[in-house]
Short mmCIF file of N, CA and C in Angstrom, two decimals:
data_model
loop_
_atom_site.label_atom_id
_atom_site.label_comp_id
_atom_site.label_asym_id
_atom_site.label_seq_id
_atom_site.Cartn_x
_atom_site.Cartn_y
_atom_site.Cartn_z
N UNK A 2 -59.80 -34.19 39.48
CA UNK A 2 -59.57 -34.31 38.06
C UNK A 2 -58.44 -33.38 37.62
N UNK A 3 -58.20 -32.31 38.32
CA UNK A 3 -57.15 -31.37 37.97
C UNK A 3 -55.77 -31.99 38.03
N UNK A 4 -55.50 -32.82 39.05
CA UNK A 4 -54.18 -33.43 39.17
C UNK A 4 -53.94 -34.48 38.09
N UNK A 5 -54.96 -35.23 37.74
CA UNK A 5 -54.81 -36.24 36.68
C UNK A 5 -54.51 -35.60 35.34
N UNK A 6 -55.19 -34.51 35.05
CA UNK A 6 -54.96 -33.79 33.80
C UNK A 6 -53.55 -33.21 33.77
N UNK A 7 -53.10 -32.66 34.89
CA UNK A 7 -51.76 -32.11 34.98
C UNK A 7 -50.71 -33.20 34.81
N UNK A 8 -50.94 -34.34 35.44
CA UNK A 8 -49.99 -35.46 35.32
C UNK A 8 -49.90 -35.92 33.87
N UNK A 9 -51.03 -35.96 33.18
CA UNK A 9 -51.03 -36.38 31.78
C UNK A 9 -50.26 -35.38 30.92
N UNK A 10 -50.44 -34.08 31.19
CA UNK A 10 -49.72 -33.06 30.44
C UNK A 10 -48.22 -33.15 30.70
N UNK A 11 -47.85 -33.38 31.95
CA UNK A 11 -46.42 -33.51 32.29
C UNK A 11 -45.84 -34.73 31.59
N UNK A 12 -46.57 -35.83 31.58
CA UNK A 12 -46.10 -37.05 30.91
C UNK A 12 -45.94 -36.80 29.40
N UNK A 13 -46.87 -36.06 28.82
CA UNK A 13 -46.79 -35.74 27.39
C UNK A 13 -45.55 -34.90 27.10
N UNK A 14 -45.28 -33.91 27.95
CA UNK A 14 -44.10 -33.07 27.79
C UNK A 14 -42.83 -33.92 27.94
N UNK A 15 -42.81 -34.81 28.92
CA UNK A 15 -41.65 -35.67 29.13
C UNK A 15 -41.43 -36.59 27.94
N UNK A 16 -42.51 -37.15 27.40
CA UNK A 16 -42.39 -38.02 26.22
C UNK A 16 -41.87 -37.26 25.01
N UNK A 17 -42.37 -36.04 24.83
CA UNK A 17 -41.91 -35.22 23.71
C UNK A 17 -40.43 -34.88 23.88
N UNK A 18 -40.02 -34.54 25.08
CA UNK A 18 -38.62 -34.23 25.34
C UNK A 18 -37.73 -35.44 25.08
N UNK A 19 -38.21 -36.62 25.45
CA UNK A 19 -37.45 -37.85 25.22
C UNK A 19 -37.27 -38.10 23.72
N UNK A 20 -38.35 -37.90 22.94
CA UNK A 20 -38.26 -38.08 21.49
C UNK A 20 -37.28 -37.09 20.88
N UNK A 21 -37.34 -35.85 21.35
CA UNK A 21 -36.44 -34.83 20.82
C UNK A 21 -34.99 -35.15 21.17
N UNK A 22 -34.75 -35.67 22.36
CA UNK A 22 -33.41 -36.05 22.77
C UNK A 22 -32.86 -37.16 21.87
N UNK A 23 -33.71 -38.16 21.57
CA UNK A 23 -33.27 -39.25 20.69
C UNK A 23 -32.96 -38.72 19.30
N UNK A 24 -33.81 -37.83 18.79
CA UNK A 24 -33.57 -37.26 17.47
C UNK A 24 -32.29 -36.44 17.45
N UNK A 25 -32.06 -35.67 18.50
CA UNK A 25 -30.86 -34.85 18.58
C UNK A 25 -29.61 -35.73 18.58
N UNK A 26 -29.63 -36.82 19.33
CA UNK A 26 -28.49 -37.74 19.34
C UNK A 26 -28.27 -38.36 17.97
N UNK A 27 -29.35 -38.75 17.30
CA UNK A 27 -29.23 -39.33 15.96
C UNK A 27 -28.65 -38.31 14.98
N UNK A 28 -29.11 -37.08 15.08
CA UNK A 28 -28.61 -36.02 14.21
C UNK A 28 -27.13 -35.75 14.49
N UNK A 29 -26.75 -35.76 15.76
CA UNK A 29 -25.35 -35.55 16.13
C UNK A 29 -24.48 -36.63 15.51
N UNK A 30 -24.94 -37.88 15.56
CA UNK A 30 -24.18 -38.98 14.97
C UNK A 30 -24.06 -38.81 13.45
N UNK A 31 -25.14 -38.38 12.81
CA UNK A 31 -25.09 -38.16 11.37
C UNK A 31 -24.08 -37.06 11.02
N UNK A 32 -24.09 -35.98 11.79
CA UNK A 32 -23.17 -34.87 11.53
C UNK A 32 -21.73 -35.33 11.72
N UNK A 33 -21.46 -36.08 12.78
CA UNK A 33 -20.10 -36.59 13.01
C UNK A 33 -19.66 -37.51 11.88
N UNK A 34 -20.56 -38.37 11.44
CA UNK A 34 -20.24 -39.28 10.35
C UNK A 34 -19.96 -38.52 9.06
N UNK A 35 -20.78 -37.51 8.79
CA UNK A 35 -20.59 -36.70 7.60
C UNK A 35 -19.27 -35.94 7.67
N UNK A 36 -18.94 -35.44 8.85
CA UNK A 36 -17.68 -34.72 9.02
C UNK A 36 -16.50 -35.64 8.75
N UNK A 37 -16.55 -36.86 9.29
CA UNK A 37 -15.47 -37.82 9.03
C UNK A 37 -15.37 -38.15 7.54
N UNK A 38 -16.51 -38.32 6.90
CA UNK A 38 -16.52 -38.64 5.47
C UNK A 38 -15.90 -37.50 4.66
N UNK A 39 -16.27 -36.27 5.00
CA UNK A 39 -15.72 -35.11 4.29
C UNK A 39 -14.22 -35.01 4.50
N UNK A 40 -13.76 -35.23 5.73
CA UNK A 40 -12.32 -35.16 6.01
C UNK A 40 -11.57 -36.26 5.26
N UNK A 41 -12.12 -37.47 5.25
CA UNK A 41 -11.49 -38.58 4.52
C UNK A 41 -11.43 -38.29 3.02
N UNK A 42 -12.53 -37.77 2.50
CA UNK A 42 -12.59 -37.45 1.07
C UNK A 42 -11.59 -36.35 0.73
N UNK A 43 -11.49 -35.35 1.59
CA UNK A 43 -10.53 -34.27 1.37
C UNK A 43 -9.10 -34.80 1.32
N UNK A 44 -8.78 -35.74 2.20
CA UNK A 44 -7.45 -36.35 2.19
C UNK A 44 -7.18 -37.12 0.91
N UNK A 45 -8.20 -37.86 0.47
CA UNK A 45 -8.03 -38.63 -0.78
C UNK A 45 -7.87 -37.71 -1.98
N UNK A 46 -8.66 -36.64 -2.02
CA UNK A 46 -8.56 -35.68 -3.12
C UNK A 46 -7.17 -35.05 -3.13
N UNK A 47 -6.66 -34.68 -1.97
CA UNK A 47 -5.34 -34.06 -1.90
C UNK A 47 -4.26 -35.02 -2.40
N UNK A 48 -4.34 -36.30 -1.99
CA UNK A 48 -3.33 -37.25 -2.45
C UNK A 48 -3.43 -37.48 -3.95
N UNK A 49 -4.65 -37.50 -4.50
CA UNK A 49 -4.81 -37.64 -5.95
C UNK A 49 -4.25 -36.42 -6.69
N UNK A 50 -4.49 -35.23 -6.15
CA UNK A 50 -3.95 -34.02 -6.78
C UNK A 50 -2.43 -34.04 -6.75
N UNK A 51 -1.84 -34.49 -5.65
CA UNK A 51 -0.38 -34.59 -5.56
C UNK A 51 0.16 -35.59 -6.57
N UNK A 52 -0.53 -36.73 -6.69
CA UNK A 52 -0.09 -37.76 -7.63
C UNK A 52 -0.18 -37.26 -9.07
N UNK A 53 -1.25 -36.55 -9.40
CA UNK A 53 -1.40 -36.00 -10.75
C UNK A 53 -0.30 -34.97 -11.03
N UNK A 54 0.04 -34.15 -10.05
CA UNK A 54 1.10 -33.17 -10.23
C UNK A 54 2.44 -33.86 -10.49
N UNK A 55 2.70 -34.94 -9.75
CA UNK A 55 3.94 -35.71 -9.98
C UNK A 55 3.96 -36.30 -11.38
N UNK A 56 2.83 -36.86 -11.81
CA UNK A 56 2.76 -37.46 -13.14
C UNK A 56 2.94 -36.40 -14.23
N UNK A 57 2.40 -35.22 -13.99
CA UNK A 57 2.55 -34.14 -14.98
C UNK A 57 4.02 -33.75 -15.12
N UNK A 58 4.72 -33.66 -14.00
CA UNK A 58 6.15 -33.32 -14.04
C UNK A 58 6.91 -34.38 -14.83
N UNK A 59 6.60 -35.64 -14.57
CA UNK A 59 7.28 -36.73 -15.28
C UNK A 59 6.97 -36.67 -16.78
N UNK A 60 5.70 -36.47 -17.12
CA UNK A 60 5.33 -36.40 -18.54
C UNK A 60 5.96 -35.20 -19.24
N UNK A 61 6.05 -34.07 -18.54
CA UNK A 61 6.69 -32.90 -19.14
C UNK A 61 8.18 -33.16 -19.35
N UNK A 62 8.81 -33.85 -18.42
CA UNK A 62 10.23 -34.18 -18.58
C UNK A 62 10.43 -35.12 -19.77
N UNK A 63 9.55 -36.10 -19.90
CA UNK A 63 9.64 -37.03 -21.04
C UNK A 63 9.39 -36.26 -22.34
N UNK A 64 8.39 -35.37 -22.32
CA UNK A 64 8.09 -34.58 -23.51
C UNK A 64 9.24 -33.68 -23.91
N UNK A 65 9.91 -33.06 -22.94
CA UNK A 65 11.07 -32.22 -23.23
C UNK A 65 12.19 -33.04 -23.85
N UNK A 66 12.39 -34.24 -23.32
CA UNK A 66 13.47 -35.09 -23.81
C UNK A 66 13.19 -35.56 -25.24
N UNK A 67 11.92 -35.73 -25.58
CA UNK A 67 11.55 -36.20 -26.92
C UNK A 67 11.20 -35.03 -27.85
N UNK A 68 11.47 -33.80 -27.42
CA UNK A 68 11.18 -32.59 -28.19
C UNK A 68 9.71 -32.49 -28.59
N UNK A 69 8.81 -32.78 -27.65
CA UNK A 69 7.38 -32.66 -27.88
C UNK A 69 6.92 -31.30 -27.34
N UNK A 70 6.16 -30.56 -28.17
CA UNK A 70 5.61 -29.29 -27.73
C UNK A 70 4.41 -29.60 -26.82
N UNK A 71 4.61 -29.49 -25.54
CA UNK A 71 3.61 -29.90 -24.55
C UNK A 71 2.36 -29.04 -24.66
N UNK A 72 2.53 -27.73 -24.79
CA UNK A 72 1.37 -26.84 -24.88
C UNK A 72 0.54 -27.14 -26.12
N UNK A 73 1.20 -27.41 -27.25
CA UNK A 73 0.47 -27.74 -28.48
C UNK A 73 -0.26 -29.07 -28.32
N UNK A 74 0.37 -30.02 -27.66
CA UNK A 74 -0.27 -31.32 -27.44
C UNK A 74 -1.51 -31.17 -26.57
N UNK A 75 -1.42 -30.32 -25.56
CA UNK A 75 -2.58 -30.08 -24.69
C UNK A 75 -3.68 -29.38 -25.47
N UNK A 76 -3.31 -28.40 -26.30
CA UNK A 76 -4.31 -27.69 -27.10
C UNK A 76 -4.98 -28.61 -28.10
N UNK A 77 -4.22 -29.55 -28.68
CA UNK A 77 -4.76 -30.48 -29.67
C UNK A 77 -5.60 -31.58 -29.04
N UNK A 78 -5.39 -31.84 -27.77
CA UNK A 78 -6.10 -32.94 -27.11
C UNK A 78 -7.59 -32.63 -27.02
N UNK A 79 -8.38 -33.67 -27.10
CA UNK A 79 -9.84 -33.53 -26.99
C UNK A 79 -10.21 -33.65 -25.51
N UNK A 80 -9.98 -32.57 -24.77
CA UNK A 80 -10.27 -32.57 -23.34
C UNK A 80 -11.64 -31.97 -23.11
N UNK A 81 -12.48 -32.71 -22.40
CA UNK A 81 -13.80 -32.20 -22.06
C UNK A 81 -13.71 -31.50 -20.72
N UNK A 82 -14.66 -30.61 -20.48
CA UNK A 82 -14.72 -29.92 -19.20
C UNK A 82 -15.08 -30.94 -18.13
N UNK A 83 -14.17 -31.19 -17.20
CA UNK A 83 -14.39 -32.23 -16.19
C UNK A 83 -15.45 -31.84 -15.19
N UNK A 84 -15.76 -30.55 -15.06
CA UNK A 84 -16.78 -30.13 -14.11
C UNK A 84 -18.17 -30.61 -14.53
N UNK A 85 -18.43 -30.66 -15.84
CA UNK A 85 -19.76 -31.10 -16.28
C UNK A 85 -19.91 -32.60 -16.18
N UNK A 86 -18.80 -33.34 -16.28
CA UNK A 86 -18.87 -34.79 -16.18
C UNK A 86 -18.98 -35.27 -14.74
N UNK A 87 -18.60 -34.44 -13.82
CA UNK A 87 -18.54 -34.86 -12.42
C UNK A 87 -19.76 -34.38 -11.64
N UNK A 88 -20.93 -34.43 -12.27
CA UNK A 88 -22.14 -34.03 -11.56
C UNK A 88 -22.43 -35.03 -10.46
N UNK A 89 -22.86 -34.52 -9.33
CA UNK A 89 -23.16 -35.40 -8.21
C UNK A 89 -24.64 -35.66 -8.15
N UNK A 90 -24.96 -36.81 -7.62
CA UNK A 90 -26.36 -37.19 -7.43
C UNK A 90 -26.73 -36.87 -6.00
N UNK A 91 -27.53 -35.81 -5.81
CA UNK A 91 -27.91 -35.39 -4.47
C UNK A 91 -28.77 -36.42 -3.75
N UNK A 92 -29.35 -37.34 -4.51
CA UNK A 92 -30.21 -38.33 -3.88
C UNK A 92 -29.41 -39.52 -3.35
N UNK A 93 -28.09 -39.51 -3.54
CA UNK A 93 -27.27 -40.62 -3.08
C UNK A 93 -27.32 -40.71 -1.56
N UNK A 94 -27.53 -41.91 -1.07
CA UNK A 94 -27.62 -42.14 0.37
C UNK A 94 -26.23 -42.11 0.98
N UNK A 95 -26.06 -41.37 2.05
CA UNK A 95 -24.79 -41.31 2.76
C UNK A 95 -24.85 -42.32 3.88
N UNK A 96 -23.89 -43.26 3.92
CA UNK A 96 -23.93 -44.27 4.98
C UNK A 96 -23.64 -43.63 6.33
N UNK A 97 -24.38 -44.07 7.33
CA UNK A 97 -24.21 -43.57 8.69
C UNK A 97 -23.80 -44.74 9.56
N UNK A 98 -22.73 -44.55 10.30
CA UNK A 98 -22.26 -45.61 11.17
C UNK A 98 -23.25 -45.82 12.30
N UNK A 99 -23.47 -47.08 12.64
CA UNK A 99 -24.39 -47.42 13.71
C UNK A 99 -23.73 -47.16 15.06
N UNK A 100 -24.54 -46.82 16.04
CA UNK A 100 -24.05 -46.57 17.40
C UNK A 100 -23.74 -47.88 18.11
N UNK A 101 -23.51 -47.78 19.41
CA UNK A 101 -23.16 -48.96 20.18
C UNK A 101 -24.38 -49.68 20.73
N UNK A 102 -25.57 -49.29 20.33
CA UNK A 102 -26.78 -50.02 20.68
C UNK A 102 -27.46 -49.56 21.95
N UNK A 103 -26.89 -48.57 22.67
CA UNK A 103 -27.53 -48.16 23.91
C UNK A 103 -28.56 -47.05 23.71
N UNK A 104 -28.72 -46.58 22.47
CA UNK A 104 -29.77 -45.62 22.18
C UNK A 104 -30.31 -45.89 20.79
N UNK A 105 -31.32 -45.12 20.39
CA UNK A 105 -31.96 -45.36 19.10
C UNK A 105 -31.00 -45.08 17.96
N UNK A 106 -31.08 -45.90 16.93
CA UNK A 106 -30.25 -45.67 15.76
C UNK A 106 -30.92 -44.65 14.86
N UNK A 107 -30.19 -44.18 13.87
CA UNK A 107 -30.70 -43.16 12.96
C UNK A 107 -31.87 -43.72 12.17
N UNK A 108 -31.81 -44.99 11.77
CA UNK A 108 -32.86 -45.57 10.94
C UNK A 108 -34.20 -45.61 11.66
N UNK A 109 -34.21 -45.70 12.98
CA UNK A 109 -35.47 -45.78 13.69
C UNK A 109 -36.22 -44.46 13.67
N UNK A 110 -35.54 -43.38 13.30
CA UNK A 110 -36.18 -42.07 13.27
C UNK A 110 -36.45 -41.59 11.86
N UNK A 111 -36.31 -42.46 10.85
CA UNK A 111 -36.53 -42.05 9.46
C UNK A 111 -37.93 -41.52 9.26
N UNK A 112 -38.93 -42.13 9.92
CA UNK A 112 -40.30 -41.68 9.72
C UNK A 112 -40.53 -40.30 10.31
N UNK A 113 -39.66 -39.86 11.21
CA UNK A 113 -39.81 -38.54 11.80
C UNK A 113 -39.19 -37.46 10.94
N UNK A 114 -38.47 -37.82 9.87
CA UNK A 114 -37.78 -36.83 9.06
C UNK A 114 -38.66 -36.27 7.96
N UNK A 115 -39.96 -36.49 8.04
CA UNK A 115 -40.86 -35.99 7.00
C UNK A 115 -41.17 -34.51 7.17
N UNK A 116 -40.63 -33.90 8.21
CA UNK A 116 -40.83 -32.47 8.42
C UNK A 116 -42.10 -32.16 9.17
N UNK A 117 -42.87 -33.17 9.53
CA UNK A 117 -44.11 -32.94 10.26
C UNK A 117 -43.83 -32.54 11.68
N UNK A 118 -44.79 -31.88 12.29
CA UNK A 118 -44.65 -31.44 13.66
C UNK A 118 -45.25 -32.50 14.57
N UNK A 119 -44.40 -33.23 15.27
CA UNK A 119 -44.87 -34.29 16.15
C UNK A 119 -45.22 -33.77 17.53
N UNK A 120 -44.93 -32.50 17.80
CA UNK A 120 -45.19 -31.99 19.14
C UNK A 120 -46.59 -31.44 19.30
N UNK A 121 -47.32 -31.28 18.21
CA UNK A 121 -48.65 -30.69 18.30
C UNK A 121 -49.72 -31.75 18.44
N UNK A 122 -50.87 -31.45 17.90
CA UNK A 122 -51.97 -32.41 17.92
C UNK A 122 -52.71 -32.36 19.22
N UNK A 123 -53.45 -33.44 19.50
CA UNK A 123 -54.27 -33.48 20.70
C UNK A 123 -53.50 -33.95 21.93
N UNK A 124 -52.20 -34.28 21.74
CA UNK A 124 -51.39 -34.70 22.87
C UNK A 124 -51.56 -36.16 23.21
N UNK A 125 -52.36 -36.90 22.44
CA UNK A 125 -52.60 -38.30 22.72
C UNK A 125 -51.62 -39.13 21.90
N UNK A 126 -50.60 -39.64 22.53
CA UNK A 126 -49.61 -40.48 21.88
C UNK A 126 -49.82 -41.92 22.29
N UNK A 127 -51.04 -42.38 22.28
CA UNK A 127 -51.36 -43.70 22.79
C UNK A 127 -50.76 -44.81 21.94
N UNK A 128 -50.36 -44.53 20.69
CA UNK A 128 -49.79 -45.57 19.85
C UNK A 128 -48.32 -45.79 20.15
N UNK A 129 -47.72 -44.96 20.98
CA UNK A 129 -46.31 -45.12 21.33
C UNK A 129 -46.20 -45.72 22.72
N UNK A 130 -45.12 -46.47 22.91
CA UNK A 130 -44.90 -47.11 24.20
C UNK A 130 -44.49 -46.06 25.22
N UNK A 131 -45.11 -46.09 26.38
CA UNK A 131 -44.79 -45.16 27.46
C UNK A 131 -43.77 -45.83 28.37
N UNK A 132 -42.78 -45.06 28.82
CA UNK A 132 -41.81 -45.65 29.75
C UNK A 132 -42.48 -45.95 31.09
N UNK A 133 -42.14 -47.08 31.66
CA UNK A 133 -42.73 -47.45 32.95
C UNK A 133 -42.02 -46.70 34.06
N UNK A 134 -42.79 -46.39 35.10
CA UNK A 134 -42.20 -45.62 36.20
C UNK A 134 -42.20 -46.43 37.46
#
C-alpha cells in the first residue's frame, strides 16, 4: 500500500506542476500582449502630441498675422481640465491575442483567477482529466 500511496502523491504533484506551467504560460502571453499594447499606445500618444504641437504653431502664426492676442484668447476660452474628463474604466477588458493552439489559451484558465488555492485540499483531483501514461 505504501507504493500506491506514493505513486498517487507523485501524480498529484505532477498534475499540480502541469497546471502551474499552463497558468504561467498564459500569464506570460498576457504580459507580452499588454506590453505590446502599451508600446503601441505610447507611439500613438507621441504622434498625437507632435501633431497638436504642429497645429499650435500654425494657429499661433495665423493669430500673429491677424493680430490676435493668443494668451488672452486662451484665458477667455472655456477650457475644462482634461485630466478629469479622461478617467479610465479599470473594469475594461484588455484583449489578449490567442496562441497558436498548442497549449491552453488564457480563457481556459479564467476560473483559476479567482485567487483560490488549487494546490491544497485533499489532493483528489478526480474531476480533472489525468494525462495517460
